[in-house]
C-alpha angles and dihedrals in degrees: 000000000000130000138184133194134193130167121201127189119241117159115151127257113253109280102040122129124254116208133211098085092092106184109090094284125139106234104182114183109253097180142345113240093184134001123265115227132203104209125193128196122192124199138186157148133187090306117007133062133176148183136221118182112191104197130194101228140095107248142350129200127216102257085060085050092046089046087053103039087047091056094043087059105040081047119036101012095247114159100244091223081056097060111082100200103204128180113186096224100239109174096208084061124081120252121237114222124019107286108155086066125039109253084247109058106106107246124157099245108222138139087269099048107026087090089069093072087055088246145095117194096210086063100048089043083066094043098051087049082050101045096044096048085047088055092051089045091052090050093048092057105054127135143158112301151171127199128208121202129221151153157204145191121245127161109154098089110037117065134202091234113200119088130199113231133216096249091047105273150112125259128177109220115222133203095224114085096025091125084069083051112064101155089045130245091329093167076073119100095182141310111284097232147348137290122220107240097197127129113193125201129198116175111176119199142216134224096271079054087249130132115272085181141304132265110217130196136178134125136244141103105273093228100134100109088040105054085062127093092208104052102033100109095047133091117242130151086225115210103337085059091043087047098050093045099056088056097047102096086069087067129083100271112279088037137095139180125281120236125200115200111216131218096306103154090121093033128087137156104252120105093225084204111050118086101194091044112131125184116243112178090187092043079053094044091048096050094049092053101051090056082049099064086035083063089031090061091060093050134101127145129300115217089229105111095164103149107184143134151202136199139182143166125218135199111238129181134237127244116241123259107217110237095240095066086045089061082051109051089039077055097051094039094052096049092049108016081166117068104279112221121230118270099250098067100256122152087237119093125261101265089219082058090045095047093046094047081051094046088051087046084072094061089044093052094048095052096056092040106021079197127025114253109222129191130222121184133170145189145214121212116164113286091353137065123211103206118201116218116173121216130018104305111170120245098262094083085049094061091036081058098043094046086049095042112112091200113092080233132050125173129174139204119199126202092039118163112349135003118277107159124227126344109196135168131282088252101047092045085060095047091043126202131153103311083048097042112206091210086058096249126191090244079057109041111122137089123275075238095065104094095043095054093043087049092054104045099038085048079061092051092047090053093049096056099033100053113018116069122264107277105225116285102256 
């Protein structure tokens, strides 16, 4: 085996747009609190080599996949099936491709209105030149190596976040306002569902048995900067960033670790009991860091230098839009086919014109794809396997994957590739809340069925290339 890392800067100029606040608002950069990386990992044996770029960003949409894995192929040779494109979906970082809109929906692109996509191209312009070069730089490096795999168990920082009220509904606790709360949500009766405490480590050596670098994985929203008043408007790679830079100082110098965000969709870090909890992106990162040397300290390489990979794309269906909210989107969208600003004379857009344009995204979206193409990719590397899930799936499919999973590792990334929504469960599609919008949003398009179907089929993938040999590189 062979491996290969780069890191390239590319936070954002002041006034760009972070994304993550996904309902029509102008969120122009103030500041950056800490700088946004795109990282790049390269592996290969004698005939297979892949790619993994960890980005800090929110989201990312095919077409930038397809713009970086273009360029990967016509420059360094690298398979584009072979490339896992992986923002981490930090909501104090810019996306890259309109996402809060389907590409379709006819909006006059200008400087005032481009935001509302969620993306700016002058940005990803700028992301696509970083993480390409990062890629090449990656490939350049590398050198003979071994990893080693290892965990630990943390779960005092990533929450399962909806919470099951009272009257039968969802609601989403937040960490503003919890002064006016000092018993707690009581109008709470439990969280719907778990979180996934791992923390994987994969550190993979090089020939002098020293570090080339460190493959992270947990799972949880980076929302910390943003959760904060004080620090909305300002870029930070949250606690991934604050994670990987802690650990920093164990890489060859201008390098730092990867880190690879799981299925979080349901998962944020915010403890929803706690009145006096406040988010700290740098007290998260720092945790997470101190169980990692302590995983670190039991490692040494594994003799297992399998490189491989497998992807695959699956049909899913779309949920159904109830004909009464069709009538009223068609209703909203005839009286302002233009964004409709909010009443009180605000800049942002009127969040009845921004659902409705959501809602019509879905039909947009189905008549270019009558069923939504997702892609599933995974890879081997050595004793573990990096799965590549697009979109938000809860963390139930994670641990269904992780119990199946013949590797002793299993890390997922979620987001890969092009942007899907959210992927809950059966049962929370049927009680709703935000991540199962009950006005049918684009952020919640697809079938109760989604996550079953993406579980099974990915569990198949993981079997194959984790326990039949590498087919010849092509």
């Amino acid at each position: 085996m062979k491996a290969g890392f780069a890191q390239v800067d590319i936070t954002p100029p002041a006034g760009t747009h972070l994304s993550g606040s996904g309902m029509g608002d102008r969120r122009a950069m103030e500041k950056a609190l800490d700088p946004l990386f795109a990282r790049a990992a390269v592996f290969e044996d004698d005939s297979r080599r892949v790619c993994l770029l960890a980005l800090d960003l929110c989201i990312v949409t095919e077409e930038f996949t397809a713009r970086v894995r273009g360029e990967a192929a016509r420059r360094f040779g690298l398979l584009p099936d072979a490339v896992m494109v992986h923002p981490l979906q930090i909501h104090s970082a810019p996306s890259c491709g309109p996402m809060m809109l389907d590409q379709d929906f006819p909006l006059e692109i200008t400087p005032d209105t481009e935001y509302l996509t969620g993306s700016e191209s002058a940005y990803t312009d700028l992301a696509v030149e970083g993480a390409v070069r990062a890629i090449g730089e990656a490939g350049a490096a590398c050198r003979p190596a071994r990893v080693g795999c290892g965990r630990g168990m943390l779960d005092r920082f990533a929450f399962n976040r909806r919470g099951l009220q009272r009257t039968g509904g969802v609601a989403m606790p937040w960490p503003v306002g919890r002064k006016n709360l000092p018993l707690g949500p009581v109008d709470l009766v439990a969280m719907e569902g778990p979180s996934d405490p791992e923390v994987g480590v994969l550190c993979v050596y090089g020939d002098d048995g020293a570090p080339l670098n460190l493959l992270l994985h947990h799972s949880c929203h980076p929302v910390c900067v943003f959760a904060n008043p004080e620090t909305y408007r300002q870029a930070s790679a949250d606690w991934p960033g604050a994670w990987s830079a802690a650990l920093a100082g164990l890489c060859p110098p201008g390098l730092s670790p990867l880190v690879l965000n799981g299925c979080c969709g349901n998962l944020n870090p915010w403890d929803p009991f706690e009145p006096d909890f406040k988010p700290d992106h740098r007290r998260m990162g720092q945790a997470l860091a101190d169980l990692s040397k302590k995983v670190l300290a039991t490692l040494s390489p594994d003799p297992d230098a399998t490189v491989d990979f497998r992807q695959e794309r699956i049909a899913l269906d779309y949920r159904d839009v109830p004909a009464d909210r069709l009538r009223e989107v068609e209703r909203i969208l005839e009286e302002s086919p233009v964004p409709r600003r909010r009443a009180d004379g605000s800049s942002d857009v009127d969040p009845d014109w921004f659902l409705a344009a959501s809602t019509k995204s879905i039909e947009y979206c189905r008549r270019r794809l009558p069923r939504f193409l997702y892609e599933i990719q995974v890879f081997r590397i050595g004793q573990a396997v990096i799965v590549g899930l697009p979109g938000e799936p809860f963390v139930e499919g994670q641990i269904a994957l992780k119990l199946a999973s013949p590797a002793p590792f299993t890390f997922v990334a979620h987001l890969t590739s092009h942007y899907v929504g959210y992927i809950p469960t059966r049962e929370a599609c049927a009680r709703g809340g935000h991540e199962a919008h009950p006005l049918c949003t684009y952020w919640a398009k697809l079938a109760p069925d989604s996550l079953d179907r993406i579980v099974a089929r990915t569990t198949r993938l993981v079997n194959d290339v984790y326990t039949r040999p590498a087919a010849p590189a092509a």
